[in-house]
Amino acid sequence: MPYKPEAVERLVAAIFARAGCRDEEARTVARHLVEANLVGHDSHGVIRVPSYIDWLRKDMVRANQSARIVFETDTVAVIDGQFGFGQVIGEQAMAAGIRKARRHALAAVALRNSGHLGRIGDWAIMAADAGLVSLHWVNTSGAGILVAPFGGTDRRLSANPIAAGAPRRNAPPLILDIATSAIAEGKIQVARNKGEALPEGMVIDGAGRPTRDPQAFYAEPPGAIFPFGGHKGYALSVLCEVLAGALTGGGTSHPSNPTARRVVNGMFSVLLDPTVFTPAQEFAREIRRLAEWVRASPPLEAGGAVLRPGDLERRIAAERRRDGIPLDAATLDGLVATARGAGVGEAIIAALEGGVAEDAA
């Protein structure tokens, strides 16, 4: 059933506010989660709300925290997220990096001890909206070890996403946002909620056997996700551990870490002002030429089209803003139960049902 985005966002913000977040923090977390649903990344959307609230109650994430500068120069910032919500800490860390890159051409931001940062593409978009090229590497130093190394059969790494972005003049930015795992763990949750099988080659069960059953991933002993592209994704995942884990000071993925009971993200980001490296008009012209060149390739399938990085998300967002965000029954039930558990008023919960998109009403 599709629901109006604003109705979903109101409910989610109310849940976090009732759970102890200040209003601004509650709205920020809700906005990012709903935005993930809007662009089709349901694995990082409101399906996460029950887990976030559970983590908050268990002190695995903390409300109303701010990014703390541990060390900085004109171009470097080492930031401690103090286990705050990643949607808030991520915005603050990127704002610091943007200020430095605008003043000094480039910036390197080493973020550690952040709560779950959500959709990493958000941070590349934030930098691109400021006119900056950016690259982002992420790891999980605490809980969240999910991925088998290439050739291995048990969990040793996290999903370790990578994002990058480039601004375009008078056009949406080019945005890369991928996990180094074959599938994001949240997408396994989505498949389990919908009662759907996983694609081939995504996960193995606890005995190391390939499976399409999402429940096998959560069984005892637990299954593991393959790295994408075999040894290539595995190598990129290890690089994420080096940059987002070791270099930030947050730690690489290991069950003996002091943060092992928390879902803690580290992120290493590099932000660049392209106009320092090449004249602004030349950069804009070259990016436009590149985008047009790849887009003009004859499609492989009849009626198909070549998409540029970020095009698919923008297309889905346009559809979902018009038609509503689809929520499966399990996700909706989880939202409602979490709302009631947090003490959200029945009128706000009922408003979600009143927020069913018109075409589905």
PDB file of C-alpha atoms in Angstrom, residues 39-308:
ATOM      1  CA  VAL A  39      14.657   7.138  -3.890  1.00  0.00           C
ATOM      2  CA  GLY A  40      13.968   3.412  -3.709  1.00  0.00           C
ATOM      3  CA  HIS A  41      16.525   2.497  -1.040  1.00  0.00           C
ATOM      4  CA  ASP A  42      13.884   0.910   1.194  1.00  0.00           C
ATOM      5  CA  SER A  43      16.614  -1.010   3.012  1.00  0.00           C
ATOM      6  CA  HIS A  44      17.762   2.283   4.572  1.00  0.00           C
ATOM      7  CA  GLY A  45      14.319   3.802   5.020  1.00  0.00           C
ATOM      8  CA  VAL A  46      11.615   3.590   7.647  1.00  0.00           C
ATOM      9  CA  ILE A  47      12.114  -0.162   7.971  1.00  0.00           C
ATOM     10  CA  ARG A  48      14.971   0.923  10.274  1.00  0.00           C
ATOM     11  CA  VAL A  49      12.749   2.776  12.773  1.00  0.00           C
ATOM     12  CA  PRO A  50      12.039  -0.162  15.145  1.00  0.00           C
ATOM     13  CA  SER A  51      15.745  -1.036  15.259  1.00  0.00           C
ATOM     14  CA  TYR A  52      16.794   2.572  15.870  1.00  0.00           C
ATOM     15  CA  ILE A  53      14.352   2.923  18.758  1.00  0.00           C
ATOM     16  CA  ASP A  54      15.452  -0.412  20.208  1.00  0.00           C
ATOM     17  CA  TRP A  55      19.092   0.712  20.001  1.00  0.00           C
ATOM     18  CA  LEU A  56      18.191   3.992  21.676  1.00  0.00           C
ATOM     19  CA  ARG A  57      16.569   2.205  24.605  1.00  0.00           C
ATOM     20  CA  LYS A  58      19.606  -0.069  24.969  1.00  0.00           C
ATOM     21  CA  ASP A  59      22.066   2.860  24.829  1.00  0.00           C
ATOM     22  CA  MET A  60      23.480   1.506  21.568  1.00  0.00           C
ATOM     23  CA  VAL A  61      22.789   4.931  20.049  1.00  0.00           C
ATOM     24  CA  ARG A  62      22.285   8.191  21.951  1.00  0.00           C
ATOM     25  CA  ALA A  63      19.821  10.992  21.389  1.00  0.00           C
ATOM     26  CA  ASN A  64      20.713  14.676  21.105  1.00  0.00           C
ATOM     27  CA  GLN A  65      24.444  14.300  20.464  1.00  0.00           C
ATOM     28  CA  SER A  66      26.648  16.621  18.415  1.00  0.00           C
ATOM     29  CA  ALA A  67      29.738  15.992  16.343  1.00  0.00           C
ATOM     30  CA  ARG A  68      32.807  16.790  18.444  1.00  0.00           C
ATOM     31  CA  ILE A  69      35.985  18.048  16.780  1.00  0.00           C
ATOM     32  CA  VAL A  70      38.887  15.977  18.107  1.00  0.00           C
ATOM     33  CA  PHE A  71      41.551  17.552  15.908  1.00  0.00           C
ATOM     34  CA  GLU A  72      41.553  19.919  12.957  1.00  0.00           C
ATOM     35  CA  THR A  73      43.679  21.948  10.594  1.00  0.00           C
ATOM     36  CA  ASP A  74      42.608  24.161   7.713  1.00  0.00           C
ATOM     37  CA  THR A  75      41.945  21.073   5.586  1.00  0.00           C
ATOM     38  CA  VAL A  76      41.537  18.169   8.036  1.00  0.00           C
ATOM     39  CA  ALA A  77      38.903  17.371  10.647  1.00  0.00           C
ATOM     40  CA  VAL A  78      38.875  14.357  12.935  1.00  0.00           C
ATOM     41  CA  ILE A  79      35.369  14.122  14.376  1.00  0.00           C
ATOM     42  CA  ASP A  80      33.815  11.967  17.092  1.00  0.00           C
ATOM     43  CA  GLY A  81      30.098  11.322  16.642  1.00  0.00           C
ATOM     44  CA  GLN A  82      29.635  10.400  20.329  1.00  0.00           C
ATOM     45  CA  PHE A  83      27.309   7.570  19.257  1.00  0.00           C
ATOM     46  CA  GLY A  84      24.638  10.013  18.099  1.00  0.00           C
ATOM     47  CA  PHE A  85      22.188   9.355  15.290  1.00  0.00           C
ATOM     48  CA  GLY A  86      24.153   9.169  12.066  1.00  0.00           C
ATOM     49  CA  GLN A  87      21.685  11.270  10.103  1.00  0.00           C
ATOM     50  CA  VAL A  88      22.455  14.183  12.422  1.00  0.00           C
ATOM     51  CA  ILE A  89      26.162  13.514  12.930  1.00  0.00           C
ATOM     52  CA  GLY A  90      26.663  12.938   9.210  1.00  0.00           C
ATOM     53  CA  GLU A  91      25.138  16.329   8.362  1.00  0.00           C
ATOM     54  CA  GLN A  92      27.355  18.078  10.903  1.00  0.00           C
ATOM     55  CA  ALA A  93      30.508  16.311   9.703  1.00  0.00           C
ATOM     56  CA  MET A  94      29.766  17.135   6.068  1.00  0.00           C
ATOM     57  CA  ALA A  95      29.019  20.759   6.933  1.00  0.00           C
ATOM     58  CA  ALA A  96      32.482  20.992   8.514  1.00  0.00           C
ATOM     59  CA  GLY A  97      34.081  19.440   5.444  1.00  0.00           C
ATOM     60  CA  ILE A  98      32.198  21.718   3.078  1.00  0.00           C
ATOM     61  CA  ARG A  99      33.344  24.827   4.968  1.00  0.00           C
ATOM     62  CA  LYS A 100      36.970  23.721   4.775  1.00  0.00           C
ATOM     63  CA  ALA A 101      36.850  22.704   1.106  1.00  0.00           C
ATOM     64  CA  ARG A 102      35.272  26.014   0.097  1.00  0.00           C
ATOM     65  CA  ARG A 103      37.971  27.964   1.902  1.00  0.00           C
ATOM     66  CA  HIS A 104      41.004  25.822   1.130  1.00  0.00           C
ATOM     67  CA  ALA A 105      40.136  23.815  -2.043  1.00  0.00           C
ATOM     68  CA  LEU A 106      40.001  20.435  -0.329  1.00  0.00           C
ATOM     69  CA  ALA A 107      39.121  18.756   2.933  1.00  0.00           C
ATOM     70  CA  ALA A 108      39.546  15.353   4.539  1.00  0.00           C
ATOM     71  CA  VAL A 109      37.031  14.444   7.242  1.00  0.00           C
ATOM     72  CA  ALA A 110      37.632  11.421   9.472  1.00  0.00           C
ATOM     73  CA  LEU A 111      34.424  10.595  11.348  1.00  0.00           C
ATOM     74  CA  ARG A 112      34.337   7.937  14.045  1.00  0.00           C
ATOM     75  CA  ASN A 113      31.827   6.684  16.608  1.00  0.00           C
ATOM     76  CA  SER A 114      28.753   7.696  14.642  1.00  0.00           C
ATOM     77  CA  GLY A 115      25.452   5.908  14.848  1.00  0.00           C
ATOM     78  CA  HIS A 116      24.188   4.275  11.668  1.00  0.00           C
ATOM     79  CA  LEU A 117      24.784   6.844   8.922  1.00  0.00           C
ATOM     80  CA  GLY A 118      21.882   5.699   6.766  1.00  0.00           C
ATOM     81  CA  ARG A 119      22.084   6.152   3.001  1.00  0.00           C
ATOM     82  CA  ILE A 120      25.671   7.220   2.302  1.00  0.00           C
ATOM     83  CA  GLY A 121      24.664   8.821  -0.988  1.00  0.00           C
ATOM     84  CA  ASP A 122      23.083  11.604   1.107  1.00  0.00           C
ATOM     85  CA  TRP A 123      26.542  12.883   1.986  1.00  0.00           C
ATOM     86  CA  ALA A 124      27.732  12.893  -1.629  1.00  0.00           C
ATOM     87  CA  ILE A 125      24.559  14.791  -2.592  1.00  0.00           C
ATOM     88  CA  MET A 126      25.111  17.309   0.211  1.00  0.00           C
ATOM     89  CA  ALA A 127      28.644  17.986  -1.050  1.00  0.00           C
ATOM     90  CA  ALA A 128      27.537  18.167  -4.694  1.00  0.00           C
ATOM     91  CA  ASP A 129      24.810  20.663  -3.791  1.00  0.00           C
ATOM     92  CA  ALA A 130      27.642  22.798  -2.393  1.00  0.00           C
ATOM     93  CA  GLY A 131      29.486  22.529  -5.726  1.00  0.00           C
ATOM     94  CA  LEU A 132      32.043  19.992  -4.496  1.00  0.00           C
ATOM     95  CA  VAL A 133      33.304  16.644  -5.753  1.00  0.00           C
ATOM     96  CA  SER A 134      33.431  14.098  -2.926  1.00  0.00           C
ATOM     97  CA  LEU A 135      34.361  10.526  -2.064  1.00  0.00           C
ATOM     98  CA  HIS A 136      33.199   8.603   1.008  1.00  0.00           C
ATOM     99  CA  TRP A 137      34.243   5.270   2.525  1.00  0.00           C
ATOM    100  CA  VAL A 138      32.317   3.716   5.429  1.00  0.00           C
ATOM    101  CA  ASN A 139      32.776   0.784   7.795  1.00  0.00           C
ATOM    102  CA  THR A 140      31.117  -0.642  10.898  1.00  0.00           C
ATOM    103  CA  SER A 141      33.512  -1.134  13.785  1.00  0.00           C
ATOM    104  CA  GLY A 142      31.039  -2.577  16.271  1.00  0.00           C
ATOM    105  CA  ALA A 143      27.992  -4.720  15.629  1.00  0.00           C
ATOM    106  CA  GLY A 144      27.056  -5.102  11.982  1.00  0.00           C
ATOM    107  CA  ILE A 145      29.712  -7.578  10.846  1.00  0.00           C
ATOM    108  CA  LEU A 146      27.796  -9.331   8.064  1.00  0.00           C
ATOM    109  CA  VAL A 147      30.009 -10.122   5.068  1.00  0.00           C
ATOM    110  CA  ALA A 148      32.268 -13.085   4.338  1.00  0.00           C
ATOM    111  CA  PRO A 149      35.701 -12.359   2.858  1.00  0.00           C
ATOM    112  CA  PHE A 150      36.304 -13.670  -0.646  1.00  0.00           C
ATOM    113  CA  GLY A 151      36.867 -17.402  -0.282  1.00  0.00           C
ATOM    114  CA  GLY A 152      35.549 -17.463   3.308  1.00  0.00           C
ATOM    115  CA  THR A 153      32.325 -18.772   4.836  1.00  0.00           C
ATOM    116  CA  ASP A 154      31.560 -16.640   7.893  1.00  0.00           C
ATOM    117  CA  ARG A 155      31.051 -12.971   8.807  1.00  0.00           C
ATOM    118  CA  ARG A 156      34.233 -10.906   8.994  1.00  0.00           C
ATOM    119  CA  LEU A 157      33.389  -7.524   7.392  1.00  0.00           C
ATOM    120  CA  SER A 158      30.445  -5.142   7.271  1.00  0.00           C
ATOM    121  CA  ALA A 159      28.600  -4.008   4.132  1.00  0.00           C
ATOM    122  CA  ASN A 160      31.184  -1.195   3.877  1.00  0.00           C
ATOM    123  CA  PRO A 161      29.525   1.216   1.415  1.00  0.00           C
ATOM    124  CA  ILE A 162      31.278   3.651  -0.891  1.00  0.00           C
ATOM    125  CA  ALA A 163      29.756   6.857  -2.237  1.00  0.00           C
ATOM    126  CA  ALA A 164      30.967   9.609  -4.525  1.00  0.00           C
ATOM    127  CA  GLY A 165      29.455  12.621  -6.212  1.00  0.00           C
ATOM    128  CA  ALA A 166      30.156  15.269  -8.823  1.00  0.00           C
ATOM    129  CA  PRO A 167      28.113  18.455  -9.319  1.00  0.00           C
ATOM    130  CA  ARG A 168      26.659  19.363 -12.705  1.00  0.00           C
ATOM    131  CA  ARG A 169      25.717  22.856 -13.813  1.00  0.00           C
ATOM    132  CA  ASN A 170      21.931  23.238 -14.206  1.00  0.00           C
ATOM    133  CA  ALA A 171      21.479  19.473 -13.871  1.00  0.00           C
ATOM    134  CA  PRO A 172      21.298  16.898 -11.067  1.00  0.00           C
ATOM    135  CA  PRO A 173      24.677  15.620  -9.812  1.00  0.00           C
ATOM    136  CA  LEU A 174      26.298  12.324 -10.693  1.00  0.00           C
ATOM    137  CA  ILE A 175      26.013  10.153  -7.567  1.00  0.00           C
ATOM    138  CA  LEU A 176      27.544   6.759  -6.825  1.00  0.00           C
ATOM    139  CA  ASP A 177      26.158   4.925  -3.791  1.00  0.00           C
ATOM    140  CA  ILE A 178      27.014   1.241  -3.468  1.00  0.00           C
ATOM    141  CA  ALA A 179      27.706  -1.376  -0.834  1.00  0.00           C
ATOM    142  CA  THR A 180      30.807  -3.509  -1.268  1.00  0.00           C
ATOM    143  CA  SER A 181      28.619  -6.476  -0.299  1.00  0.00           C
ATOM    144  CA  ALA A 182      26.568  -8.274  -2.943  1.00  0.00           C
ATOM    145  CA  ILE A 183      23.406  -6.998  -1.240  1.00  0.00           C
ATOM    146  CA  ALA A 184      22.713  -4.586   1.607  1.00  0.00           C
ATOM    147  CA  GLU A 185      21.567  -6.260   4.821  1.00  0.00           C
ATOM    148  CA  GLY A 186      18.505  -4.016   4.859  1.00  0.00           C
ATOM    149  CA  LYS A 187      17.426  -5.491   1.524  1.00  0.00           C
ATOM    150  CA  ILE A 188      17.514  -8.935   3.123  1.00  0.00           C
ATOM    151  CA  GLN A 189      15.158  -7.538   5.788  1.00  0.00           C
ATOM    152  CA  VAL A 190      12.896  -6.173   3.052  1.00  0.00           C
ATOM    153  CA  ALA A 191      12.803  -9.561   1.289  1.00  0.00           C
ATOM    154  CA  ARG A 192      12.032 -11.329   4.576  1.00  0.00           C
ATOM    155  CA  ASN A 193       9.205  -8.889   5.331  1.00  0.00           C
ATOM    156  CA  LYS A 194       7.726  -9.410   1.869  1.00  0.00           C
ATOM    157  CA  GLY A 195       8.163 -13.183   1.944  1.00  0.00           C
ATOM    158  CA  GLU A 196      10.338 -13.059  -1.181  1.00  0.00           C
ATOM    159  CA  ALA A 197      13.379 -15.123  -2.147  1.00  0.00           C
ATOM    160  CA  LEU A 198      16.729 -13.443  -2.580  1.00  0.00           C
ATOM    161  CA  PRO A 199      18.498 -13.391  -5.955  1.00  0.00           C
ATOM    162  CA  GLU A 200      21.057 -16.108  -6.573  1.00  0.00           C
ATOM    163  CA  GLY A 201      24.583 -15.576  -5.350  1.00  0.00           C
ATOM    164  CA  MET A 202      23.854 -13.077  -2.572  1.00  0.00           C
ATOM    165  CA  VAL A 203      24.212 -15.020   0.688  1.00  0.00           C
ATOM    166  CA  ILE A 204      25.288 -18.263   2.274  1.00  0.00           C
ATOM    167  CA  ASP A 205      23.726 -19.959   5.287  1.00  0.00           C
ATOM    168  CA  GLY A 206      25.494 -20.789   8.539  1.00  0.00           C
ATOM    169  CA  ALA A 207      26.952 -23.939   7.004  1.00  0.00           C
ATOM    170  CA  GLY A 208      28.489 -22.007   4.108  1.00  0.00           C
ATOM    171  CA  ARG A 209      25.920 -23.179   1.545  1.00  0.00           C
ATOM    172  CA  PRO A 210      24.447 -20.761  -1.009  1.00  0.00           C
ATOM    173  CA  THR A 211      20.799 -19.965  -0.254  1.00  0.00           C
ATOM    174  CA  ARG A 212      18.004 -17.715  -1.470  1.00  0.00           C
ATOM    175  CA  ASP A 213      16.118 -17.878   1.851  1.00  0.00           C
ATOM    176  CA  PRO A 214      16.441 -14.526   3.673  1.00  0.00           C
ATOM    177  CA  GLN A 215      15.551 -16.182   6.981  1.00  0.00           C
ATOM    178  CA  ALA A 216      18.622 -18.425   6.703  1.00  0.00           C
ATOM    179  CA  PHE A 217      20.772 -15.327   6.970  1.00  0.00           C
ATOM    180  CA  TYR A 218      19.337 -14.589  10.447  1.00  0.00           C
ATOM    181  CA  ALA A 219      19.331 -18.200  11.705  1.00  0.00           C
ATOM    182  CA  GLU A 220      21.742 -19.766  14.198  1.00  0.00           C
ATOM    183  CA  PRO A 221      24.470 -20.125  13.216  1.00  0.00           C
ATOM    184  CA  PRO A 222      24.006 -16.995  11.101  1.00  0.00           C
ATOM    185  CA  GLY A 223      24.618 -16.779   7.388  1.00  0.00           C
ATOM    186  CA  ALA A 224      26.843 -14.273   5.617  1.00  0.00           C
ATOM    187  CA  ILE A 225      26.682 -11.995   2.574  1.00  0.00           C
ATOM    188  CA  PHE A 226      29.083 -12.381  -0.336  1.00  0.00           C
ATOM    189  CA  PRO A 227      31.196  -9.387  -1.395  1.00  0.00           C
ATOM    190  CA  PHE A 228      30.045  -8.022  -4.749  1.00  0.00           C
ATOM    191  CA  GLY A 229      32.176  -8.963  -7.737  1.00  0.00           C
ATOM    192  CA  GLY A 230      34.112 -11.603  -5.818  1.00  0.00           C
ATOM    193  CA  HIS A 231      37.679 -10.533  -5.074  1.00  0.00           C
ATOM    194  CA  LYS A 232      37.056  -6.991  -6.403  1.00  0.00           C
ATOM    195  CA  GLY A 233      34.345  -6.090  -3.906  1.00  0.00           C
ATOM    196  CA  TYR A 234      36.290  -7.834  -1.170  1.00  0.00           C
ATOM    197  CA  ALA A 235      39.387  -5.710  -1.855  1.00  0.00           C
ATOM    198  CA  LEU A 236      37.301  -2.518  -1.850  1.00  0.00           C
ATOM    199  CA  SER A 237      35.727  -3.599   1.451  1.00  0.00           C
ATOM    200  CA  VAL A 238      39.154  -4.057   3.022  1.00  0.00           C
ATOM    201  CA  LEU A 239      40.087  -0.567   1.773  1.00  0.00           C
ATOM    202  CA  CYS A 240      36.965   0.794   3.515  1.00  0.00           C
ATOM    203  CA  GLU A 241      38.224  -0.789   6.739  1.00  0.00           C
ATOM    204  CA  VAL A 242      41.612   0.893   6.300  1.00  0.00           C
ATOM    205  CA  LEU A 243      40.200   4.364   5.583  1.00  0.00           C
ATOM    206  CA  ALA A 244      36.963   4.441   7.621  1.00  0.00           C
ATOM    207  CA  GLY A 245      38.216   2.221  10.436  1.00  0.00           C
ATOM    208  CA  ALA A 246      41.959   2.422  11.000  1.00  0.00           C
ATOM    209  CA  LEU A 247      42.539   5.945   9.674  1.00  0.00           C
ATOM    210  CA  THR A 248      39.608   7.567  11.507  1.00  0.00           C
ATOM    211  CA  GLY A 249      40.579   5.957  14.794  1.00  0.00           C
ATOM    212  CA  GLY A 250      37.200   4.266  15.070  1.00  0.00           C
ATOM    213  CA  GLY A 251      38.547   0.763  14.572  1.00  0.00           C
ATOM    214  CA  THR A 252      38.205  -1.909  11.924  1.00  0.00           C
ATOM    215  CA  SER A 253      35.514  -4.583  12.015  1.00  0.00           C
ATOM    216  CA  HIS A 254      36.251  -6.991  14.847  1.00  0.00           C
ATOM    217  CA  PRO A 255      34.078  -8.581  17.549  1.00  0.00           C
ATOM    218  CA  SER A 256      36.604  -7.712  20.278  1.00  0.00           C
ATOM    219  CA  ASN A 257      36.215  -3.948  19.762  1.00  0.00           C
ATOM    220  CA  PRO A 258      34.934  -1.923  22.747  1.00  0.00           C
ATOM    221  CA  THR A 259      32.117  -0.761  20.449  1.00  0.00           C
ATOM    222  CA  ALA A 260      31.104  -4.320  19.491  1.00  0.00           C
ATOM    223  CA  ARG A 261      27.701  -4.010  21.174  1.00  0.00           C
ATOM    224  CA  ARG A 262      26.797  -0.946  19.097  1.00  0.00           C
ATOM    225  CA  VAL A 263      26.177  -0.388  15.398  1.00  0.00           C
ATOM    226  CA  VAL A 264      28.927   2.195  15.003  1.00  0.00           C
ATOM    227  CA  ASN A 265      29.944   3.698  11.662  1.00  0.00           C
ATOM    228  CA  GLY A 266      33.207   5.296  10.700  1.00  0.00           C
ATOM    229  CA  MET A 267      33.430   7.396   7.524  1.00  0.00           C
ATOM    230  CA  PHE A 268      36.401   8.910   5.740  1.00  0.00           C
ATOM    231  CA  SER A 269      35.432  11.647   3.290  1.00  0.00           C
ATOM    232  CA  VAL A 270      37.432  13.717   0.834  1.00  0.00           C
ATOM    233  CA  LEU A 271      35.831  16.881  -0.549  1.00  0.00           C
ATOM    234  CA  LEU A 272      37.313  18.836  -3.460  1.00  0.00           C
ATOM    235  CA  ASP A 273      36.509  22.195  -5.006  1.00  0.00           C
ATOM    236  CA  PRO A 274      36.767  21.419  -8.742  1.00  0.00           C
ATOM    237  CA  THR A 275      37.194  25.067  -9.698  1.00  0.00           C
ATOM    238  CA  VAL A 276      40.635  25.112  -8.045  1.00  0.00           C
ATOM    239  CA  PHE A 277      41.871  22.306 -10.274  1.00  0.00           C
ATOM    240  CA  THR A 278      40.341  23.473 -13.540  1.00  0.00           C
ATOM    241  CA  PRO A 279      38.291  26.517 -14.591  1.00  0.00           C
ATOM    242  CA  ALA A 280      34.641  26.225 -13.573  1.00  0.00           C
ATOM    243  CA  GLN A 281      33.324  26.464 -17.136  1.00  0.00           C
ATOM    244  CA  GLU A 282      35.706  23.775 -18.386  1.00  0.00           C
ATOM    245  CA  PHE A 283      34.777  21.394 -15.565  1.00  0.00           C
ATOM    246  CA  ALA A 284      31.060  21.941 -16.161  1.00  0.00           C
ATOM    247  CA  ARG A 285      31.483  21.469 -19.903  1.00  0.00           C
ATOM    248  CA  GLU A 286      33.485  18.242 -19.477  1.00  0.00           C
ATOM    249  CA  ILE A 287      30.996  16.742 -17.000  1.00  0.00           C
ATOM    250  CA  ARG A 288      28.114  17.652 -19.332  1.00  0.00           C
ATOM    251  CA  ARG A 289      29.917  16.107 -22.309  1.00  0.00           C
ATOM    252  CA  LEU A 290      30.638  12.927 -20.370  1.00  0.00           C
ATOM    253  CA  ALA A 291      27.040  12.614 -19.169  1.00  0.00           C
ATOM    254  CA  GLU A 292      25.658  13.147 -22.659  1.00  0.00           C
ATOM    255  CA  TRP A 293      28.181  10.777 -24.237  1.00  0.00           C
ATOM    256  CA  VAL A 294      27.359   7.783 -22.028  1.00  0.00           C
ATOM    257  CA  ARG A 295      23.629   8.525 -22.121  1.00  0.00           C
ATOM    258  CA  ALA A 296      23.641   8.388 -25.951  1.00  0.00           C
ATOM    259  CA  SER A 297      24.784   4.766 -26.155  1.00  0.00           C
ATOM    260  CA  PRO A 298      22.186   2.620 -27.988  1.00  0.00           C
ATOM    261  CA  PRO A 299      20.235   0.696 -25.322  1.00  0.00           C
ATOM    262  CA  LEU A 300      20.880  -3.021 -24.990  1.00  0.00           C
ATOM    263  CA  GLU A 301      17.170  -3.773 -24.643  1.00  0.00           C
ATOM    264  CA  ALA A 302      14.357  -2.453 -26.818  1.00  0.00           C
ATOM    265  CA  GLY A 303      12.680   0.471 -25.091  1.00  0.00           C
ATOM    266  CA  GLY A 304      15.498   0.700 -22.558  1.00  0.00           C
ATOM    267  CA  ALA A 305      17.776   3.586 -21.763  1.00  0.00           C
ATOM    268  CA  VAL A 306      21.288   4.149 -20.448  1.00  0.00           C
ATOM    269  CA  LEU A 307      21.102   5.765 -17.021  1.00  0.00           C
ATOM    270  CA  ARG A 308      23.784   7.874 -15.390  1.00  0.00           C
TER     271      ARG A 308
END
